[in-house]
Structures are given as C-alpha cells and as structure tokens.
PDB file of C-alpha atoms in Angstrom:
ATOM      1  CA  UNK A 309     -28.046  -5.928   0.754  1.00  0.00           C
ATOM      2  CA  UNK A 310     -27.366  -9.407  -0.519  1.00  0.00           C
ATOM      3  CA  UNK A 311     -26.357  -8.542  -4.103  1.00  0.00           C
ATOM      4  CA  UNK A 312     -25.124  -4.967  -4.373  1.00  0.00           C
ATOM      5  CA  UNK A 313     -24.721  -3.472  -7.866  1.00  0.00           C
ATOM      6  CA  UNK A 314     -21.593  -1.706  -9.096  1.00  0.00           C
ATOM      7  CA  UNK A 315     -20.188   0.158 -12.043  1.00  0.00           C
ATOM      8  CA  UNK A 316     -16.497   0.482 -12.957  1.00  0.00           C
ATOM      9  CA  UNK A 317     -15.090   3.339 -14.965  1.00  0.00           C
ATOM     10  CA  UNK A 318     -11.552   3.432 -16.383  1.00  0.00           C
ATOM     11  CA  UNK A 319     -10.186   4.510 -19.794  1.00  0.00           C
ATOM     12  CA  UNK A 320      -7.678   1.670 -19.863  1.00  0.00           C
ATOM     13  CA  UNK A 321      -9.592  -1.503 -20.936  1.00  0.00           C
ATOM     14  CA  UNK A 322      -7.049  -3.968 -19.451  1.00  0.00           C
ATOM     15  CA  UNK A 323      -7.188  -2.257 -16.048  1.00  0.00           C
ATOM     16  CA  UNK A 324     -11.017  -2.284 -16.269  1.00  0.00           C
ATOM     17  CA  UNK A 325     -11.038  -6.047 -16.789  1.00  0.00           C
ATOM     18  CA  UNK A 326      -8.299  -6.500 -14.197  1.00  0.00           C
ATOM     19  CA  UNK A 327     -10.372  -4.749 -11.450  1.00  0.00           C
ATOM     20  CA  UNK A 328     -13.450  -6.729 -12.467  1.00  0.00           C
ATOM     21  CA  UNK A 329     -11.566 -10.015 -12.109  1.00  0.00           C
ATOM     22  CA  UNK A 330     -10.233  -9.026  -8.700  1.00  0.00           C
ATOM     23  CA  UNK A 331     -13.708  -7.907  -7.516  1.00  0.00           C
ATOM     24  CA  UNK A 332     -15.122 -11.275  -8.517  1.00  0.00           C
ATOM     25  CA  UNK A 333     -12.588 -12.894  -6.159  1.00  0.00           C
ATOM     26  CA  UNK A 334     -12.871 -10.422  -3.329  1.00  0.00           C
ATOM     27  CA  UNK A 335     -16.632  -9.824  -3.425  1.00  0.00           C
ATOM     28  CA  UNK A 336     -18.493 -12.698  -5.218  1.00  0.00           C
ATOM     29  CA  UNK A 337     -21.863 -11.251  -4.247  1.00  0.00           C
ATOM     30  CA  UNK A 338     -21.200  -8.001  -6.122  1.00  0.00           C
ATOM     31  CA  UNK A 339     -22.915  -7.627  -9.477  1.00  0.00           C
ATOM     32  CA  UNK A 340     -21.009  -5.555 -12.062  1.00  0.00           C
ATOM     33  CA  UNK A 341     -23.952  -3.969 -13.942  1.00  0.00           C
ATOM     34  CA  UNK A 342     -21.862  -1.688 -16.176  1.00  0.00           C
ATOM     35  CA  UNK A 343     -18.410  -0.708 -17.351  1.00  0.00           C
ATOM     36  CA  UNK A 344     -17.459   2.657 -18.869  1.00  0.00           C
ATOM     37  CA  UNK A 345     -14.365   3.773 -20.718  1.00  0.00           C
ATOM     38  CA  UNK A 346     -14.753   7.499 -20.044  1.00  0.00           C
ATOM     39  CA  UNK A 347     -16.473   9.890 -17.602  1.00  0.00           C
ATOM     40  CA  UNK A 348     -19.321  10.898 -19.871  1.00  0.00           C
ATOM     41  CA  UNK A 349     -20.258   7.294 -20.613  1.00  0.00           C
ATOM     42  CA  UNK A 350     -19.964   6.488 -16.831  1.00  0.00           C
ATOM     43  CA  UNK A 351     -22.372   9.394 -15.953  1.00  0.00           C
ATOM     44  CA  UNK A 352     -24.870   8.078 -18.558  1.00  0.00           C
ATOM     45  CA  UNK A 353     -24.707   4.539 -17.216  1.00  0.00           C
ATOM     46  CA  UNK A 354     -24.950   5.605 -13.579  1.00  0.00           C
ATOM     47  CA  UNK A 355     -28.130   7.603 -14.376  1.00  0.00           C
ATOM     48  CA  UNK A 356     -29.522   4.584 -16.267  1.00  0.00           C
ATOM     49  CA  UNK A 357     -28.501   1.746 -14.030  1.00  0.00           C
ATOM     50  CA  UNK A 358     -28.414   3.394 -10.528  1.00  0.00           C
ATOM     51  CA  UNK A 359     -25.570   1.289  -9.083  1.00  0.00           C
ATOM     52  CA  UNK A 360     -24.986   1.149  -5.364  1.00  0.00           C
ATOM     53  CA  UNK A 361     -21.200   1.485  -5.764  1.00  0.00           C
ATOM     54  CA  UNK A 362     -19.024   3.123  -8.433  1.00  0.00           C
ATOM     55  CA  UNK A 363     -15.260   2.543  -8.867  1.00  0.00           C
ATOM     56  CA  UNK A 364     -13.942   5.652 -10.597  1.00  0.00           C
ATOM     57  CA  UNK A 365     -10.549   6.203 -12.257  1.00  0.00           C
ATOM     58  CA  UNK A 366      -9.433   9.811 -11.483  1.00  0.00           C
ATOM     59  CA  UNK A 367      -7.913  10.601 -14.896  1.00  0.00           C
ATOM     60  CA  UNK A 368     -10.416   9.889 -17.692  1.00  0.00           C
ATOM     61  CA  UNK A 369     -11.358  11.711 -20.871  1.00  0.00           C
ATOM     62  CA  UNK A 370     -14.643  13.600 -21.082  1.00  0.00           C
ATOM     63  CA  UNK A 371     -15.158  13.920 -17.323  1.00  0.00           C
ATOM     64  CA  UNK A 372     -12.498  13.119 -14.747  1.00  0.00           C
ATOM     65  CA  UNK A 373     -13.371  10.954 -11.804  1.00  0.00           C
ATOM     66  CA  UNK A 374     -13.359  14.053  -9.648  1.00  0.00           C
ATOM     67  CA  UNK A 375     -15.684  15.941 -12.009  1.00  0.00           C
ATOM     68  CA  UNK A 376     -18.012  12.989 -12.115  1.00  0.00           C
ATOM     69  CA  UNK A 377     -18.011  12.526  -8.346  1.00  0.00           C
ATOM     70  CA  UNK A 378     -18.942  16.266  -7.934  1.00  0.00           C
ATOM     71  CA  UNK A 379     -21.897  15.783 -10.226  1.00  0.00           C
ATOM     72  CA  UNK A 380     -23.036  12.655  -8.445  1.00  0.00           C
ATOM     73  CA  UNK A 381     -22.937  14.330  -5.052  1.00  0.00           C
ATOM     74  CA  UNK A 382     -25.055  17.295  -6.138  1.00  0.00           C
ATOM     75  CA  UNK A 383     -28.067  15.482  -4.772  1.00  0.00           C
ATOM     76  CA  UNK A 384     -28.642  13.206  -1.753  1.00  0.00           C
ATOM     77  CA  UNK A 385     -28.785  10.003  -3.702  1.00  0.00           C
ATOM     78  CA  UNK A 386     -25.127   9.482  -4.687  1.00  0.00           C
ATOM     79  CA  UNK A 387     -23.785   6.021  -4.822  1.00  0.00           C
ATOM     80  CA  UNK A 388     -20.783   4.983  -2.680  1.00  0.00           C
ATOM     81  CA  UNK A 389     -17.660   6.133  -4.505  1.00  0.00           C
ATOM     82  CA  UNK A 390     -14.316   4.401  -4.521  1.00  0.00           C
ATOM     83  CA  UNK A 391     -11.508   6.086  -6.482  1.00  0.00           C
ATOM     84  CA  UNK A 392      -9.002   3.969  -8.366  1.00  0.00           C
ATOM     85  CA  UNK A 393      -5.942   6.079  -8.766  1.00  0.00           C
ATOM     86  CA  UNK A 394      -2.258   6.504  -9.559  1.00  0.00           C
ATOM     87  CA  UNK A 395      -2.585  10.090  -8.278  1.00  0.00           C
ATOM     88  CA  UNK A 396      -0.411  12.220  -6.066  1.00  0.00           C
ATOM     89  CA  UNK A 397       0.260  11.201  -2.450  1.00  0.00           C
ATOM     90  CA  UNK A 398      -1.619  14.288  -1.200  1.00  0.00           C
ATOM     91  CA  UNK A 399      -4.800  12.870  -2.689  1.00  0.00           C
ATOM     92  CA  UNK A 400      -4.187   9.563  -0.921  1.00  0.00           C
ATOM     93  CA  UNK A 401      -3.852  11.374   2.449  1.00  0.00           C
ATOM     94  CA  UNK A 402      -6.998  13.419   1.808  1.00  0.00           C
ATOM     95  CA  UNK A 403      -9.021  10.320   0.986  1.00  0.00           C
ATOM     96  CA  UNK A 404      -7.781   8.686   4.155  1.00  0.00           C
ATOM     97  CA  UNK A 405      -8.685  11.573   6.443  1.00  0.00           C
ATOM     98  CA  UNK A 406     -12.133  12.040   4.797  1.00  0.00           C
ATOM     99  CA  UNK A 407     -13.062   8.354   5.315  1.00  0.00           C
ATOM    100  CA  UNK A 408     -13.540   7.882   1.576  1.00  0.00           C
ATOM    101  CA  UNK A 409     -11.814   4.837   0.121  1.00  0.00           C
ATOM    102  CA  UNK A 410      -9.357   4.630  -2.699  1.00  0.00           C
ATOM    103  CA  UNK A 411      -7.388   2.038  -4.501  1.00  0.00           C
ATOM    104  CA  UNK A 412      -3.888   2.524  -5.886  1.00  0.00           C
ATOM    105  CA  UNK A 413      -3.166   0.996  -9.249  1.00  0.00           C
ATOM    106  CA  UNK A 414      -2.568  -1.879  -9.626  1.00  0.00           C
ATOM    107  CA  UNK A 415      -5.065  -3.062  -7.002  1.00  0.00           C
ATOM    108  CA  UNK A 416      -4.347  -6.189  -4.946  1.00  0.00           C
ATOM    109  CA  UNK A 417      -6.872  -8.663  -3.595  1.00  0.00           C
ATOM    110  CA  UNK A 418      -5.649  -7.998  -0.058  1.00  0.00           C
ATOM    111  CA  UNK A 419      -6.214  -4.212  -0.312  1.00  0.00           C
ATOM    112  CA  UNK A 420      -9.477  -4.716  -2.176  1.00  0.00           C
ATOM    113  CA  UNK A 421     -10.727  -6.878   0.768  1.00  0.00           C
ATOM    114  CA  UNK A 422     -10.462  -3.837   3.088  1.00  0.00           C
ATOM    115  CA  UNK A 423     -12.446  -1.781   0.590  1.00  0.00           C
ATOM    116  CA  UNK A 424     -15.147  -4.517   0.408  1.00  0.00           C
ATOM    117  CA  UNK A 425     -15.364  -4.569   4.194  1.00  0.00           C
ATOM    118  CA  UNK A 426     -15.904  -0.781   4.315  1.00  0.00           C
ATOM    119  CA  UNK A 427     -18.472  -0.815   1.518  1.00  0.00           C
ATOM    120  CA  UNK A 428     -20.383  -3.759   3.089  1.00  0.00           C
ATOM    121  CA  UNK A 429     -20.788  -1.790   6.315  1.00  0.00           C
ATOM    122  CA  UNK A 430     -21.702   1.384   4.418  1.00  0.00           C
ATOM    123  CA  UNK A 431     -24.365  -0.366   2.330  1.00  0.00           C
ATOM    124  CA  UNK A 432     -25.983  -1.684   5.539  1.00  0.00           C
ATOM    125  CA  UNK A 433     -26.031   1.748   7.159  1.00  0.00           C
ATOM    126  CA  UNK A 434     -29.210   3.843   6.904  1.00  0.00           C
ATOM    127  CA  UNK A 435     -27.223   6.913   5.626  1.00  0.00           C
ATOM    128  CA  UNK A 436     -24.022   7.400   3.601  1.00  0.00           C
ATOM    129  CA  UNK A 437     -20.767   7.146   5.577  1.00  0.00           C
ATOM    130  CA  UNK A 438     -19.733  10.602   4.318  1.00  0.00           C
ATOM    131  CA  UNK A 439     -22.071  13.572   4.247  1.00  0.00           C
ATOM    132  CA  UNK A 440     -22.562  15.063   0.794  1.00  0.00           C
ATOM    133  CA  UNK A 441     -21.212  18.518   1.947  1.00  0.00           C
ATOM    134  CA  UNK A 442     -18.068  16.893   3.274  1.00  0.00           C
ATOM    135  CA  UNK A 443     -17.585  14.877   0.131  1.00  0.00           C
ATOM    136  CA  UNK A 444     -18.040  17.967  -2.088  1.00  0.00           C
ATOM    137  CA  UNK A 445     -15.501  19.932   0.056  1.00  0.00           C
ATOM    138  CA  UNK A 446     -12.997  17.105  -0.351  1.00  0.00           C
ATOM    139  CA  UNK A 447     -13.463  16.949  -4.117  1.00  0.00           C
ATOM    140  CA  UNK A 448     -12.909  20.685  -4.394  1.00  0.00           C
ATOM    141  CA  UNK A 449      -9.727  20.366  -2.357  1.00  0.00           C
ATOM    142  CA  UNK A 450      -8.417  17.603  -4.653  1.00  0.00           C
ATOM    143  CA  UNK A 451      -9.350  19.484  -7.788  1.00  0.00           C
ATOM    144  CA  UNK A 452      -7.465  22.626  -6.649  1.00  0.00           C
ATOM    145  CA  UNK A 453      -4.003  23.066  -8.190  1.00  0.00           C
ATOM    146  CA  UNK A 454      -1.110  22.039  -5.982  1.00  0.00           C
ATOM    147  CA  UNK A 455       1.495  24.619  -4.994  1.00  0.00           C
ATOM    148  CA  UNK A 456       4.672  24.458  -6.954  1.00  0.00           C
ATOM    149  CA  UNK A 457       7.243  22.119  -5.399  1.00  0.00           C
ATOM    150  CA  UNK A 458      10.073  19.939  -6.389  1.00  0.00           C
ATOM    151  CA  UNK A 459       8.915  17.001  -8.474  1.00  0.00           C
ATOM    152  CA  UNK A 460       8.782  13.861  -6.336  1.00  0.00           C
ATOM    153  CA  UNK A 461      10.730  10.823  -7.379  1.00  0.00           C
ATOM    154  CA  UNK A 462       8.671   8.428  -9.480  1.00  0.00           C
ATOM    155  CA  UNK A 463       7.139   5.588  -7.565  1.00  0.00           C
ATOM    156  CA  UNK A 464       8.647   2.126  -8.197  1.00  0.00           C
ATOM    157  CA  UNK A 465       7.086  -0.004 -10.906  1.00  0.00           C
ATOM    158  CA  UNK A 466       4.024  -1.777  -9.615  1.00  0.00           C
ATOM    159  CA  UNK A 467       2.720  -3.792 -12.671  1.00  0.00           C
ATOM    160  CA  UNK A 468       3.876  -4.669 -16.150  1.00  0.00           C
ATOM    161  CA  UNK A 469       2.181  -5.582 -19.396  1.00  0.00           C
ATOM    162  CA  UNK A 470       3.852  -8.590 -20.972  1.00  0.00           C
ATOM    163  CA  UNK A 471       3.320 -10.694 -24.165  1.00  0.00           C
ATOM    164  CA  UNK A 472       2.318 -14.327 -23.448  1.00  0.00           C
ATOM    165  CA  UNK A 473       1.646 -16.130 -26.708  1.00  0.00           C
ATOM    166  CA  UNK A 474      -1.058 -14.246 -28.545  1.00  0.00           C
ATOM    167  CA  UNK A 475      -2.223 -12.558 -25.339  1.00  0.00           C
ATOM    168  CA  UNK A 476      -1.103  -9.479 -23.385  1.00  0.00           C
ATOM    169  CA  UNK A 477      -1.039 -10.145 -19.594  1.00  0.00           C
ATOM    170  CA  UNK A 478      -1.204  -7.620 -16.776  1.00  0.00           C
ATOM    171  CA  UNK A 479       1.263  -8.811 -14.148  1.00  0.00           C
ATOM    172  CA  UNK A 480       1.674  -7.437 -10.594  1.00  0.00           C
ATOM    173  CA  UNK A 481       5.356  -6.834  -9.898  1.00  0.00           C
ATOM    174  CA  UNK A 482       5.051  -9.065  -6.753  1.00  0.00           C
ATOM    175  CA  UNK A 483       4.524 -12.068  -9.086  1.00  0.00           C
ATOM    176  CA  UNK A 484       7.879 -11.670 -10.800  1.00  0.00           C
ATOM    177  CA  UNK A 485      10.651 -14.096  -9.779  1.00  0.00           C
ATOM    178  CA  UNK A 486      13.382 -12.601 -12.013  1.00  0.00           C
ATOM    179  CA  UNK A 487      14.065 -10.675 -15.186  1.00  0.00           C
ATOM    180  CA  UNK A 488      16.580 -11.663 -17.811  1.00  0.00           C
ATOM    181  CA  UNK A 489      17.824  -9.754 -20.752  1.00  0.00           C
ATOM    182  CA  UNK A 490      16.749 -11.495 -24.024  1.00  0.00           C
ATOM    183  CA  UNK A 491      18.229  -9.803 -27.133  1.00  0.00           C
ATOM    184  CA  UNK A 492      15.932  -6.800 -27.784  1.00  0.00           C
ATOM    185  CA  UNK A 493      13.401  -7.952 -25.180  1.00  0.00           C
ATOM    186  CA  UNK A 494      13.370  -8.858 -21.463  1.00  0.00           C
ATOM    187  CA  UNK A 495      12.076 -12.200 -20.282  1.00  0.00           C
ATOM    188  CA  UNK A 496       9.848 -12.091 -17.218  1.00  0.00           C
ATOM    189  CA  UNK A 497      10.012 -15.319 -15.220  1.00  0.00           C
ATOM    190  CA  UNK A 498       7.008 -16.153 -12.944  1.00  0.00           C
ATOM    191  CA  UNK A 499       6.387 -19.071 -10.622  1.00  0.00           C
ATOM    192  CA  UNK A 500       4.818 -20.822 -13.631  1.00  0.00           C
ATOM    193  CA  UNK A 501       5.786 -19.682 -17.084  1.00  0.00           C
ATOM    194  CA  UNK A 502       7.641 -16.880 -18.799  1.00  0.00           C
ATOM    195  CA  UNK A 503       6.548 -13.710 -20.662  1.00  0.00           C
ATOM    196  CA  UNK A 504       8.288 -11.083 -22.723  1.00  0.00           C
ATOM    197  CA  UNK A 505       8.354  -7.263 -22.446  1.00  0.00           C
ATOM    198  CA  UNK A 506       9.920  -4.768 -24.824  1.00  0.00           C
ATOM    199  CA  UNK A 507      11.618  -2.714 -22.074  1.00  0.00           C
ATOM    200  CA  UNK A 508      15.393  -3.238 -21.985  1.00  0.00           C
ATOM    201  CA  UNK A 509      16.753  -4.521 -18.702  1.00  0.00           C
ATOM    202  CA  UNK A 510      18.803  -1.331 -18.201  1.00  0.00           C
ATOM    203  CA  UNK A 511      15.681   0.854 -18.452  1.00  0.00           C
ATOM    204  CA  UNK A 512      13.707  -1.577 -16.293  1.00  0.00           C
ATOM    205  CA  UNK A 513      16.258  -1.398 -13.529  1.00  0.00           C
ATOM    206  CA  UNK A 514      15.548   2.366 -13.135  1.00  0.00           C
ATOM    207  CA  UNK A 515      11.912   1.646 -12.462  1.00  0.00           C
ATOM    208  CA  UNK A 516      12.354  -1.089  -9.842  1.00  0.00           C
ATOM    209  CA  UNK A 517      12.622  -0.829  -6.117  1.00  0.00           C
ATOM    210  CA  UNK A 518      16.267  -1.604  -5.374  1.00  0.00           C
ATOM    211  CA  UNK A 519      15.380  -3.038  -1.960  1.00  0.00           C
ATOM    212  CA  UNK A 520      13.078  -5.629  -3.549  1.00  0.00           C
ATOM    213  CA  UNK A 521      14.965  -6.364  -6.764  1.00  0.00           C
ATOM    214  CA  UNK A 522      18.713  -7.184  -6.878  1.00  0.00           C
ATOM    215  CA  UNK A 523      20.810  -7.044  -9.954  1.00  0.00           C
ATOM    216  CA  UNK A 524      23.083 -10.127  -9.848  1.00  0.00           C
ATOM    217  CA  UNK A 525      24.468  -9.993 -13.378  1.00  0.00           C
ATOM    218  CA  UNK A 526      24.423  -7.455 -16.151  1.00  0.00           C
ATOM    219  CA  UNK A 527      21.619  -9.502 -17.789  1.00  0.00           C
ATOM    220  CA  UNK A 528      19.670 -10.691 -14.628  1.00  0.00           C
ATOM    221  CA  UNK A 529      17.644  -8.949 -11.886  1.00  0.00           C
ATOM    222  CA  UNK A 530      16.101 -11.173  -9.302  1.00  0.00           C
ATOM    223  CA  UNK A 531      13.332 -10.550  -6.697  1.00  0.00           C
ATOM    224  CA  UNK A 532      14.910 -10.613  -3.203  1.00  0.00           C
ATOM    225  CA  UNK A 533      11.921 -12.448  -1.747  1.00  0.00           C
ATOM    226  CA  UNK A 534      12.526 -15.317  -4.178  1.00  0.00           C
ATOM    227  CA  UNK A 535      16.149 -15.931  -3.163  1.00  0.00           C
ATOM    228  CA  UNK A 536      16.361 -19.125  -1.109  1.00  0.00           C
ATOM    229  CA  UNK A 537      20.157 -18.989  -0.678  1.00  0.00           C
ATOM    230  CA  UNK A 538      23.472 -19.071  -2.415  1.00  0.00           C
ATOM    231  CA  UNK A 539      26.309 -21.542  -2.885  1.00  0.00           C
ATOM    232  CA  UNK A 540      29.601 -21.765  -4.873  1.00  0.00           C
ATOM    233  CA  UNK A 541      29.623 -24.122  -7.827  1.00  0.00           C
ATOM    234  CA  UNK A 542      32.599 -26.365  -8.967  1.00  0.00           C
ATOM    235  CA  UNK A 543      33.996 -23.462 -11.015  1.00  0.00           C
ATOM    236  CA  UNK A 544      34.016 -21.178  -7.943  1.00  0.00           C
ATOM    237  CA  UNK A 545      31.143 -19.065  -9.138  1.00  0.00           C
ATOM    238  CA  UNK A 546      28.475 -17.763  -6.753  1.00  0.00           C
ATOM    239  CA  UNK A 547      25.053 -19.212  -7.625  1.00  0.00           C
ATOM    240  CA  UNK A 548      21.575 -18.184  -6.432  1.00  0.00           C
ATOM    241  CA  UNK A 549      18.978 -20.808  -5.609  1.00  0.00           C
ATOM    242  CA  UNK A 550      15.347 -19.794  -6.067  1.00  0.00           C
ATOM    243  CA  UNK A 551      12.374 -20.693  -3.880  1.00  0.00           C
ATOM    244  CA  UNK A 552       9.794 -20.950  -6.654  1.00  0.00           C
ATOM    245  CA  UNK A 553      11.779 -22.276  -9.627  1.00  0.00           C
ATOM    246  CA  UNK A 554      14.326 -25.061 -10.226  1.00  0.00           C
ATOM    247  CA  UNK A 555      16.882 -23.197 -12.276  1.00  0.00           C
ATOM    248  CA  UNK A 556      19.822 -21.473 -10.555  1.00  0.00           C
ATOM    249  CA  UNK A 557      21.190 -18.105 -11.423  1.00  0.00           C
ATOM    250  CA  UNK A 558      24.882 -17.210 -11.586  1.00  0.00           C
ATOM    251  CA  UNK A 559      26.076 -14.062  -9.832  1.00  0.00           C
ATOM    252  CA  UNK A 560      28.806 -12.138 -11.654  1.00  0.00           C
ATOM    253  CA  UNK A 561      31.770 -10.865  -9.600  1.00  0.00           C
ATOM    254  CA  UNK A 562      30.630  -7.220  -9.985  1.00  0.00           C
ATOM    255  CA  UNK A 563      27.476  -7.995  -8.005  1.00  0.00           C
ATOM    256  CA  UNK A 564      28.694 -10.606  -5.511  1.00  0.00           C
ATOM    257  CA  UNK A 565      29.269  -8.064  -2.718  1.00  0.00           C
ATOM    258  CA  UNK A 566      25.635  -7.947  -1.629  1.00  0.00           C
ATOM    259  CA  UNK A 567      25.602 -11.674  -0.907  1.00  0.00           C
ATOM    260  CA  UNK A 568      28.658 -11.828   1.348  1.00  0.00           C
ATOM    261  CA  UNK A 569      26.565 -11.720   4.541  1.00  0.00           C
ATOM    262  CA  UNK A 570      24.154 -14.421   3.451  1.00  0.00           C
TER     263      UNK A 570
END
C-alpha cells in the first residue's frame, strides 16, 4: 500500500495538530484523511472515509477510544488501531503483550518511527496482525475497573505549553535547556529562542525528573544533559557552561554540592 489513509482523534486540538506534524515527518507517504475532536465524530468519519489506520486518544468525550475501538472491531473490517494515551501503566503493559501499538503523550519521532514500521508490515499482511476476538478481549480487560491500590506517583512532566509571541507552542521537555524564574512567569530557554509559561518555578520543580533537571539557583533549573562543565569565576562563584547556548549560569552556594565531583 503506497499511500495508506489515516484518521486522528483527540479532544485536545494542539495535540491533534502535534501528532499530525510528527506523522508527516515519520511517515511522509501517509495521507491524513480526517481529524476528529471526539469519539462520536471519529466514528462518523471512520464510517464515511474508511481509513486504513486510526490513531485514537483513550479519553475523549462522547465515546472513549476504548468504546470506539470495541465498536470498530465488531466486524471483520476494522482498521489498524493505535492508541495515543497518557493512561495507566497497566494499559501500556497490556498493549505490549497483545501486540497492539500505543503512543504515550507527548509522542516523539523516534517512538513514532517504531509504530510506522509495525503498521507498514501490518498493512502489507493479508490479515490483521491481531485477531478481532483477541482485540475485543483486550479492550474489555482495559475497560474493566482496576482494583483499589495506592495512588502511583505522578509521572514526570513530558511536555509544556508556552507562549511565544502571539502563538502557543507545544514543547517536548527534552528540548528545554533551562528554566528561569521571571517575575510571575517562568522563562523557558531552548536551543534557539525563549518562551514563557505561567507555572511558577517552585511548582514546576515538583513536576520535573530530578535526575534530568538540576536546580542550581533558587531561580534557575537546568537540564543535566545541557551542562558542558563548570568553572569558578573571578569572584569565586561556581558557573555552569552550557552546550547549546552561550550564556553561563551562576550556581548558588546552596546548590553547589552536586557539582563537586564534576
């Protein structure tokens, strides 16, 4: 199939556009024939457009992605389904064992490339990679309520929405070089440019992976991967040199301990 057809369904417009942009990079031959903002609209468009592949958000109004998938698999002509989810880890494990693919939000081009490879093979196969009965059984398992358990710790922040001029950008956390407190806002510094978010630095720190982001000053948090090295300036202050930007960041005494072995 030289030019497979796909539909994307997600109730968050910026994530809908974000996935479409990434698909254009990872799979140029794919034709996006429709986009839906809820499950009911997605069902109507799938019946009308008959796409080969559908990318379904799990949590949507009207019909959830799981509800929609159950309806699609009620006959033998279901499209190939990829779930786009920020769902519980048990769902991720279930998808993995059932050979269905899933994408965790926010998607990355590298992860999407693996999905494209699986779908390309599946579209060439004479029959679906997963039998309808097996798919329906999996969906019933995922839709069943989980047993009560201690609430898991929230996953580290993976993406942020930031103001950039008159636009709002969706930025993967891996793109961030450092954060700096800026009055009532927080400045987000990227390899090229700077954006603003409304989240205070103190609140932002709670959502970041401490192994990947180091606080070096009460007003600065830097990505560990972006630290090229440190040196002491003429005032005796410890200073961080960055890999991707020219400015250098001062480390306050309260946070200097973590750099002693560098």
